[in-house]
Structure formats: C-alpha cells, structure tokens
mmCIF file of C-alpha atoms in Angstrom:
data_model
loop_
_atom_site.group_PDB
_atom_site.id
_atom_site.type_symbol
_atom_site.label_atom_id
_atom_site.label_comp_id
_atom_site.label_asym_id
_atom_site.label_seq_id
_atom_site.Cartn_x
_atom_site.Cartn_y
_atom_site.Cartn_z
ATOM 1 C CA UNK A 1 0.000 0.000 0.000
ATOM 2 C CA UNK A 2 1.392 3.571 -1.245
ATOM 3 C CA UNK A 3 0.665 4.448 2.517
ATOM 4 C CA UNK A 4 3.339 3.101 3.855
ATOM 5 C CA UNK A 5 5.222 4.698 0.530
ATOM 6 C CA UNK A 6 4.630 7.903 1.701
ATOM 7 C CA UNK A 7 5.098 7.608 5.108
ATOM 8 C CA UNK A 8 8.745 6.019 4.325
ATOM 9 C CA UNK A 9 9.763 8.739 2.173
ATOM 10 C CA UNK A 10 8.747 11.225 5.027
ATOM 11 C CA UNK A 11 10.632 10.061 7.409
ATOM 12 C CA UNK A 12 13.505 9.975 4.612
ATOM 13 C CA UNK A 13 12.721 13.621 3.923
ATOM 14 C CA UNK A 14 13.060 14.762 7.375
ATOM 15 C CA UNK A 15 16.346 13.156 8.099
ATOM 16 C CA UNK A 16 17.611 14.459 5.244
ATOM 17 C CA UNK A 17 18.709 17.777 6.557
ATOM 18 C CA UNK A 18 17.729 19.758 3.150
ATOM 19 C CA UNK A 19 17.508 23.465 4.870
ATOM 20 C CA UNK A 20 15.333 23.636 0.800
ATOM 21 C CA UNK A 21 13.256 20.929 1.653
ATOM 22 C CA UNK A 22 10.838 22.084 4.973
ATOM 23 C CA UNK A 23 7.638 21.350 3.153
ATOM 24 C CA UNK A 24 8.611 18.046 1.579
ATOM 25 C CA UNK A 25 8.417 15.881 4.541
ATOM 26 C CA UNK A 26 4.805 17.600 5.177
ATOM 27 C CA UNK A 27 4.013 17.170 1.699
ATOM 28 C CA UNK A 28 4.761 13.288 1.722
ATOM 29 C CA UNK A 29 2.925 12.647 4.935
ATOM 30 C CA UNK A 30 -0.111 14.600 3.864
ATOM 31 C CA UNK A 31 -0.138 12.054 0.370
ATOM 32 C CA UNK A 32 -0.254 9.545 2.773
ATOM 33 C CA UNK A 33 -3.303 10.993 4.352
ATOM 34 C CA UNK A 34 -4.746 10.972 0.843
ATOM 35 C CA UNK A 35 -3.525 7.467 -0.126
ATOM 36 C CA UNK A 36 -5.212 6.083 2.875
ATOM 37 C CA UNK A 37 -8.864 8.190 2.260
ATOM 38 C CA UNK A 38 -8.869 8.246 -1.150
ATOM 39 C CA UNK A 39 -10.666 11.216 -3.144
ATOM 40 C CA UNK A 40 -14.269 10.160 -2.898
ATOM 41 C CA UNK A 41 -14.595 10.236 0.652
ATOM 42 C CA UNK A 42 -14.477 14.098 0.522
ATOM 43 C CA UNK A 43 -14.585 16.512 4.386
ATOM 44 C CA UNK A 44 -16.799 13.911 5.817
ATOM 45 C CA UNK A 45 -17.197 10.611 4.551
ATOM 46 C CA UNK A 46 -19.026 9.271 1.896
ATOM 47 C CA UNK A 47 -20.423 5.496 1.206
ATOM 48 C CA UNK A 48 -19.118 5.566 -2.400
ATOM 49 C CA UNK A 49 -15.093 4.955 -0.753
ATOM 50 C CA UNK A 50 -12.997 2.665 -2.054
ATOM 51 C CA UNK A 51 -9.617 2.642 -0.188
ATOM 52 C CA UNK A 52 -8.893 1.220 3.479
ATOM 53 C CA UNK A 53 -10.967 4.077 5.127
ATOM 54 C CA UNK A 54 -14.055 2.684 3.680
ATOM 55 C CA UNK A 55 -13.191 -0.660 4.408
ATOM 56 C CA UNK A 56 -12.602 -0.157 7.877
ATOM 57 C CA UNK A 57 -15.778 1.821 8.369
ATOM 58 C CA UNK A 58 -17.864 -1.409 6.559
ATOM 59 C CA UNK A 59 -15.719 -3.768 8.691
ATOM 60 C CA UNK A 60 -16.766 -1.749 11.821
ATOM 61 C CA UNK A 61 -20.548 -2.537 11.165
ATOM 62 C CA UNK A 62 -19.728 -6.083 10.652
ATOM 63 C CA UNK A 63 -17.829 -6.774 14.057
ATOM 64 C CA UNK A 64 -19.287 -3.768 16.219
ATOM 65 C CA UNK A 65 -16.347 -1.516 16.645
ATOM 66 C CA UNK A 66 -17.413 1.576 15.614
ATOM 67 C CA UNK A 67 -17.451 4.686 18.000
ATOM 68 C CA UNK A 68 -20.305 6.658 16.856
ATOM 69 C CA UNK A 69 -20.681 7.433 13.338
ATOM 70 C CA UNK A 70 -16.928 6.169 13.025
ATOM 71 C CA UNK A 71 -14.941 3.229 12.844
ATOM 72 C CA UNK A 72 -12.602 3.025 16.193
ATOM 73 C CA UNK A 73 -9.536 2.199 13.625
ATOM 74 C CA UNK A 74 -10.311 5.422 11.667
ATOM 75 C CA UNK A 75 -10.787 7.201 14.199
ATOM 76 C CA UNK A 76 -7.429 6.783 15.718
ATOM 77 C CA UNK A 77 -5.359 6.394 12.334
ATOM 78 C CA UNK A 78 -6.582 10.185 11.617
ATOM 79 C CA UNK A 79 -5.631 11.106 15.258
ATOM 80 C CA UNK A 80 -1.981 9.303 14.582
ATOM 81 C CA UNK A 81 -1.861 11.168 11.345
ATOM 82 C CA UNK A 82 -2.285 14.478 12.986
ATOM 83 C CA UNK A 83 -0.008 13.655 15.349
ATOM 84 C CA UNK A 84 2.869 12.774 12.923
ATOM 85 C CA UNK A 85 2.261 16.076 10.748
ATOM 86 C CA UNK A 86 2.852 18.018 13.830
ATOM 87 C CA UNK A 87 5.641 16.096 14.823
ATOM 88 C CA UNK A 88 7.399 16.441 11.440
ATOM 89 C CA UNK A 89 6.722 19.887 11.016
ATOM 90 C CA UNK A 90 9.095 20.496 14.353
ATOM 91 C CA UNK A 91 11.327 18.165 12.953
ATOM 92 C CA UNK A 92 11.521 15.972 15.677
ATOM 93 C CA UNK A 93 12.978 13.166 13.321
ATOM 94 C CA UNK A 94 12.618 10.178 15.488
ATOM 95 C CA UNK A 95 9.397 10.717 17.107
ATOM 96 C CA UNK A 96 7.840 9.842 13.721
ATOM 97 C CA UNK A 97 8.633 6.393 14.058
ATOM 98 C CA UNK A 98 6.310 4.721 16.635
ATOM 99 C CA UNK A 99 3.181 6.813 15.036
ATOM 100 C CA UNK A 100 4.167 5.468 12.020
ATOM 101 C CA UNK A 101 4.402 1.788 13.295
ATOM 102 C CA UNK A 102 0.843 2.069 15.016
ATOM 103 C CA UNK A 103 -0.743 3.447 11.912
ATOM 104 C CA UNK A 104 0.870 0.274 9.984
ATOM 105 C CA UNK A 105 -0.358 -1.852 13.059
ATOM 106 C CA UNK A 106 -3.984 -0.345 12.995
ATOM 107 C CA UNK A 107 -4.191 -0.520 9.279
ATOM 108 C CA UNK A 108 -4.138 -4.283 9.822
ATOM 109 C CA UNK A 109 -7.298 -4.671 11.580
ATOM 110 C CA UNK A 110 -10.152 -4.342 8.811
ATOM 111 C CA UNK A 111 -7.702 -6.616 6.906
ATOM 112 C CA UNK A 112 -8.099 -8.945 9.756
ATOM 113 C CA UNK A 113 -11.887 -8.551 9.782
ATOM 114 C CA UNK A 114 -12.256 -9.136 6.218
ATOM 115 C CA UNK A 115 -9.986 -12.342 6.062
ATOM 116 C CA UNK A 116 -11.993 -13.638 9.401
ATOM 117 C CA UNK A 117 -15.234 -12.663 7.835
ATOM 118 C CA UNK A 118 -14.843 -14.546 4.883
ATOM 119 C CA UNK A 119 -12.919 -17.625 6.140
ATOM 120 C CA UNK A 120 -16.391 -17.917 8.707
ATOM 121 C CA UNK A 121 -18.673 -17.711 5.452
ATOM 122 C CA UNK A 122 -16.886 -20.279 3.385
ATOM 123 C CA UNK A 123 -16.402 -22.835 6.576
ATOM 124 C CA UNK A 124 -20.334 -21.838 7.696
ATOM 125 C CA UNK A 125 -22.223 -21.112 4.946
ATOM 126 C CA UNK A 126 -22.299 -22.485 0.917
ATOM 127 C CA UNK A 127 -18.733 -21.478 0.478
ATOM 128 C CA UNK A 128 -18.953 -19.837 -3.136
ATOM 129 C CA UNK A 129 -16.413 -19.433 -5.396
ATOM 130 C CA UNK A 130 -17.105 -15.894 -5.005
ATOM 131 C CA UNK A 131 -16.443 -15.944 -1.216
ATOM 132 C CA UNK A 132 -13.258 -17.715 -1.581
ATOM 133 C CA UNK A 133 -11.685 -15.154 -3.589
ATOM 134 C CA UNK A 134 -12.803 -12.102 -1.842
ATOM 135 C CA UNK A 135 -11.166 -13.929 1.331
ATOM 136 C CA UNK A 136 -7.751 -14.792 -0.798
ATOM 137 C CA UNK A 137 -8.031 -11.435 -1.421
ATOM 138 C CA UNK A 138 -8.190 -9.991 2.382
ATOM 139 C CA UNK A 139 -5.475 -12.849 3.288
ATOM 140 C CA UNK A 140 -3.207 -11.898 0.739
ATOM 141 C CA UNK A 141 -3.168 -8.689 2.044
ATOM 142 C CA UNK A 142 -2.610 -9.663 5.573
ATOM 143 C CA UNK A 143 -0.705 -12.626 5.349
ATOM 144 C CA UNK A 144 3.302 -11.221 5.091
ATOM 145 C CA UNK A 145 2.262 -9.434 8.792
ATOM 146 C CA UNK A 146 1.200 -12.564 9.707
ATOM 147 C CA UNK A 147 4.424 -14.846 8.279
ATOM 148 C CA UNK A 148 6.480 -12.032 10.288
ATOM 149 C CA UNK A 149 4.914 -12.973 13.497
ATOM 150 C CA UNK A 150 4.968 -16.785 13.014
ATOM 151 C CA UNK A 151 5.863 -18.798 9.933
ATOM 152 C CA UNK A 152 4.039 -21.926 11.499
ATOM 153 C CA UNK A 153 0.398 -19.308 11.826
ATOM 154 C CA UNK A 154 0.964 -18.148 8.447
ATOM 155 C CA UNK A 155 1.326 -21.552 7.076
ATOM 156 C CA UNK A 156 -1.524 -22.921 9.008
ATOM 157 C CA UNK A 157 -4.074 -20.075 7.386
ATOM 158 C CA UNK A 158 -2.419 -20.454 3.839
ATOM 159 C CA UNK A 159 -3.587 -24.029 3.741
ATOM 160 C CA UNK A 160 -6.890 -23.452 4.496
ATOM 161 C CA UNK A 161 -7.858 -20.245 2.668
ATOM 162 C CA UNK A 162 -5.086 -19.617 -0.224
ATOM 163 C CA UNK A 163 -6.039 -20.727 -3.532
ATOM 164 C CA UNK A 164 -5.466 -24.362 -3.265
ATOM 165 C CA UNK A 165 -6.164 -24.267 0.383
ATOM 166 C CA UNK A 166 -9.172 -26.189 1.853
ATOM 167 C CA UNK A 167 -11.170 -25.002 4.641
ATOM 168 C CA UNK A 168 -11.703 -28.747 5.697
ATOM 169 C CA UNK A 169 -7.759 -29.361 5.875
ATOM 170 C CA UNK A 170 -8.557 -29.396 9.663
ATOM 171 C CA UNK A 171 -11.743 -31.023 11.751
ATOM 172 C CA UNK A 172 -12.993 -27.529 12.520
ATOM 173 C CA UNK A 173 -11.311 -24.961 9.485
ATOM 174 C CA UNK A 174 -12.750 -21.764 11.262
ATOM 175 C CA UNK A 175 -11.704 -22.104 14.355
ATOM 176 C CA UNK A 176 -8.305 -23.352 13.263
ATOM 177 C CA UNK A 177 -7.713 -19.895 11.287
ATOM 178 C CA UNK A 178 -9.308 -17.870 13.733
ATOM 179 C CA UNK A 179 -6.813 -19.403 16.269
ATOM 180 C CA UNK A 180 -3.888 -18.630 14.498
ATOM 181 C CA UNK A 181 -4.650 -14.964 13.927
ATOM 182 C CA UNK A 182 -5.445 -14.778 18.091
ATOM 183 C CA UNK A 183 -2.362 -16.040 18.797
ATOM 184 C CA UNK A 184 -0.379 -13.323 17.122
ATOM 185 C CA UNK A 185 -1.990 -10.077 17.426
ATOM 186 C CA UNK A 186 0.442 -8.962 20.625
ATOM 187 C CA UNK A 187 2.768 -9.675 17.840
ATOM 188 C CA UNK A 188 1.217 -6.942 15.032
ATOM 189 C CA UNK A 189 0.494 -4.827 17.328
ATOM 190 C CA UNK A 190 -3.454 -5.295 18.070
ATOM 191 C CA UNK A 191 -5.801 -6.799 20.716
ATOM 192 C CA UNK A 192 -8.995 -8.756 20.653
ATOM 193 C CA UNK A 193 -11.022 -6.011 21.446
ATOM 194 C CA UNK A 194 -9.712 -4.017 18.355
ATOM 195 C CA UNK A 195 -11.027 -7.156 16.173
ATOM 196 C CA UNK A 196 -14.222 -7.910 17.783
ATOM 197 C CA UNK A 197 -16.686 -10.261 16.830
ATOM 198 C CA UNK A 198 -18.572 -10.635 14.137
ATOM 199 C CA UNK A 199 -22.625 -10.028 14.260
ATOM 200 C CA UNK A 200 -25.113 -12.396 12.659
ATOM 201 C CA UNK A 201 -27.393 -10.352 10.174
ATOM 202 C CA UNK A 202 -30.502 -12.113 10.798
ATOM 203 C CA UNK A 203 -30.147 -11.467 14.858
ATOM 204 C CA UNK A 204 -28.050 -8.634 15.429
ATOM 205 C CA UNK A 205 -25.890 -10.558 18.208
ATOM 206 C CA UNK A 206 -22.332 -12.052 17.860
ATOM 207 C CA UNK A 207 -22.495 -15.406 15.771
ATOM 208 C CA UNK A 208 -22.073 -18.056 18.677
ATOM 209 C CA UNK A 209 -18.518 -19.411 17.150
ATOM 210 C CA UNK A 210 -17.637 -15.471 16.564
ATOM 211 C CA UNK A 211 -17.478 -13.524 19.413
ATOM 212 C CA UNK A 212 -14.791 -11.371 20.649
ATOM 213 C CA UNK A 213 -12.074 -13.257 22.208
ATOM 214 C CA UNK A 214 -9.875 -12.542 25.326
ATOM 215 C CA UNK A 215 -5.751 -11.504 24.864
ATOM 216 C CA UNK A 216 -3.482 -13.783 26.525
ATOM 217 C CA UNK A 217 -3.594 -16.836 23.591
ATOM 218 C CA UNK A 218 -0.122 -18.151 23.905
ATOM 219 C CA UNK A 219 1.562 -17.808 20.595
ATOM 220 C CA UNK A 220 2.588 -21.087 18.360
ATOM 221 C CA UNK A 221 6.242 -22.508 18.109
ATOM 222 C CA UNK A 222 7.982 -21.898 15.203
ATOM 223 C CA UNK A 223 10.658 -18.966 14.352
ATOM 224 C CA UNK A 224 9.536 -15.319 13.376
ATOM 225 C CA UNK A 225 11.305 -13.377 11.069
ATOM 226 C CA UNK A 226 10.645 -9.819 10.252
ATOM 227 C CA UNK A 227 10.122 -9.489 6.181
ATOM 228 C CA UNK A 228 10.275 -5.951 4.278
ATOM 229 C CA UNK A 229 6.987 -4.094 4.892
ATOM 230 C CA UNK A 230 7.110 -2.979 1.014
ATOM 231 C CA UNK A 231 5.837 -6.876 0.444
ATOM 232 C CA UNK A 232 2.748 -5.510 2.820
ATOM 233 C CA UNK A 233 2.319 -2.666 0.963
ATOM 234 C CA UNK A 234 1.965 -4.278 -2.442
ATOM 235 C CA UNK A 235 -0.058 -7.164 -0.946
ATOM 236 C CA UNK A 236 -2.469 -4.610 -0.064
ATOM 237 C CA UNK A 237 -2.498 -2.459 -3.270
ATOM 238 C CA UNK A 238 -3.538 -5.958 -5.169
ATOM 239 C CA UNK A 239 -5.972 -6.321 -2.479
ATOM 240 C CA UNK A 240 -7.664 -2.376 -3.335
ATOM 241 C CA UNK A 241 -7.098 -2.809 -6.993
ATOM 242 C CA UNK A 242 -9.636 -5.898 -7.060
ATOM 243 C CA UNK A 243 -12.100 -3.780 -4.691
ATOM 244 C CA UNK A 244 -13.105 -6.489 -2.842
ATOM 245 C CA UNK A 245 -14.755 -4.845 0.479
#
C-alpha cells in the first residue's frame, strides 16, 4: 500500500537535513493521508469509498467496533496522522517512528476482519467461489504481517484459505484460522477487542462461534522473522485494486 510509501519517504525527507526541503516531509505525509482516504470520501465521509478508510468503516458494522458514526480504527489512524504532521513539522525526526508503526499496526485490523469474515462464510455457509476469492483477497493482504509474526500461523491459514487451500484441511477450518490470527496479534500490534466479533445479520448478536475473544492466547512454536513491509504494501495495493470490500 502507497501508505506506507509515503510515510517512508517522510521520514527519509526529514532526516535528510535539506535546509530547501521544509515542506517536503509535510508534503509526503499529507499524500499519505490521501492514499489512505482516497478522493471520494471528501470533508466527511461518503459510502461511495474505495480505499482502506471505507473498508474499515464497513468492517466496523460487521464486528461492532465503531465509536459513533466512526470506525474506532479510523478514528485513531486520523488522530496518529495528525499527530505525525505536527511532529514532522518540528522536525523531531525520530518521534515519527512509533506513530508510524501504530498506523501500519492499525491498518491491519479491517484486513483482519475481512480475512476472518470470509474464512467464517466459506467454513459456515455455501462457500462460493465468489467468497473464496474475496477472502484470498483480504489474506493476501494480511498474510506477510502474519508470516512475520509466526511462519508456522501463516502456514496454518495459507492451507486453508489460499487458492489451493481447503477449509476442511482441519476437523474444525474456522476455528483453526481464527486461532492462528489470536495467537499473534500482541505480535502486530493489536488486541482482541480491536477485532471484535462478528454479528449475525438475521439477529443482530455475535455469531455463537464469533465472538470477541480474550488476549493472553499463547503464541505457536515456530521462528519469526521480520520481512520488508514494502511486500505488505503491495499485498495490499492488489488487495484495493480488485475492490473487494
């Protein structure tokens, strides 16, 4: 995702030390802004959306984590963005950093949501072709944060929702991948409240096997590794290309 771009090459900017170049760091986190919002949202929102903003504010509806008439994610990714324009406009080089890493961390969630949405509807429901490619889509999006955090995790998810994956590679496919993604979110960054659980349309209540879970899931064996986030961010601009929300 050109986010993270543009959030790079603002940090790059501001350590540069150009005495020509005070507006370029500002400039570069402000396209950032953009990349995230995308032009159709407009000063206050608008259903039409097509970038993360608008998937995190459909994702909110689906797993009750909205504050208000907002998502909790956007909410606080705007906040973190205000924070870092301020921050780079003093210059204060290395400040930037952690806001930086919590908007990556945050920007994770509705990517979560969407993977855990669809892996539920193909393991629960008829399992269309249709819903197996919009949940490809979400997990190839996701999955590099995940293989950072635990190769094993990763692994475990690819085999039952990638491409040739089978939801019915384990007794119970749902809560298998489910699992997995609990037992790394200390790990990106995130807790179970930030996910939630996801509502049943019919009844307007968490889905019995779907409700929010508790932190402390004890992460699997296996080695992490950290991996460039520029594989994240192009895993997510395949993801927004195919508009699958």
């Amino acid at each position: 995702m050109y986010v993270i771009r543009e959030m790079e090459d603002a940090v790059t900017d501001c350590n540069s030390g150009c005495e020509f170049c005070n507006d370029a760091k500002v400039h570069a986190w402000d396209e950032a802004v953009v990349f995230y919002t995308g032009s159709l949202e407009g000063k206050n929102g608008n259903m039409a959306g097509k970038m993360l903003y608008r998937l995190a504010e459909k994702r909110c509806k689906n797993y009750k984590t909205c504050t208000g008439e907002m998502s909790k994610v956007n909410k606080e990714i705007l906040r973190q963005f205000s924070d870092g324009k301020r921050i780079l406009n003093q210059g204060k080089c290395q400040e930037i950093h952690p806001i930086k890493k919590k908007i990556i961390n945050l920007m994770s969630i509705p990517l979560i949501q969407g993977t855990l949405r669809y892996a539920y509807k193909i393991a629960r429901g008829d399992g269309t072709p249709k819903e197996k490619a919009e949940g490809v889509a979400f997990l190839g999006a996701i999955l590099p944060r995940l293989y950072s955090c635990s190769h094993q995790d990763a692994d475990i998810v690819r085999k039952h929702m990638w491409i040739d994956g089978d939801m019915n590679a384990s007794k119970d496919g749902f809560k298998t991948v489910k699992e997995a993604f609990q037992r790394n979110y200390a790990c990106m960054g995130i807790g179970c409240a930030d996910i939630g659980g996801h509502l049943d349309d019919l009844t307007d209540d968490y889905s019995k096997d779907f409700r929010p879970c508790t932190d402390g899931f004890v992460a699997a064996s296996g080695q992490a590794r950290m991996i460039p986030f520029w594989m994240t961010a192009l895993m997510l601009f395949t993801m927004i290309k195919t508009q699958v929300y």
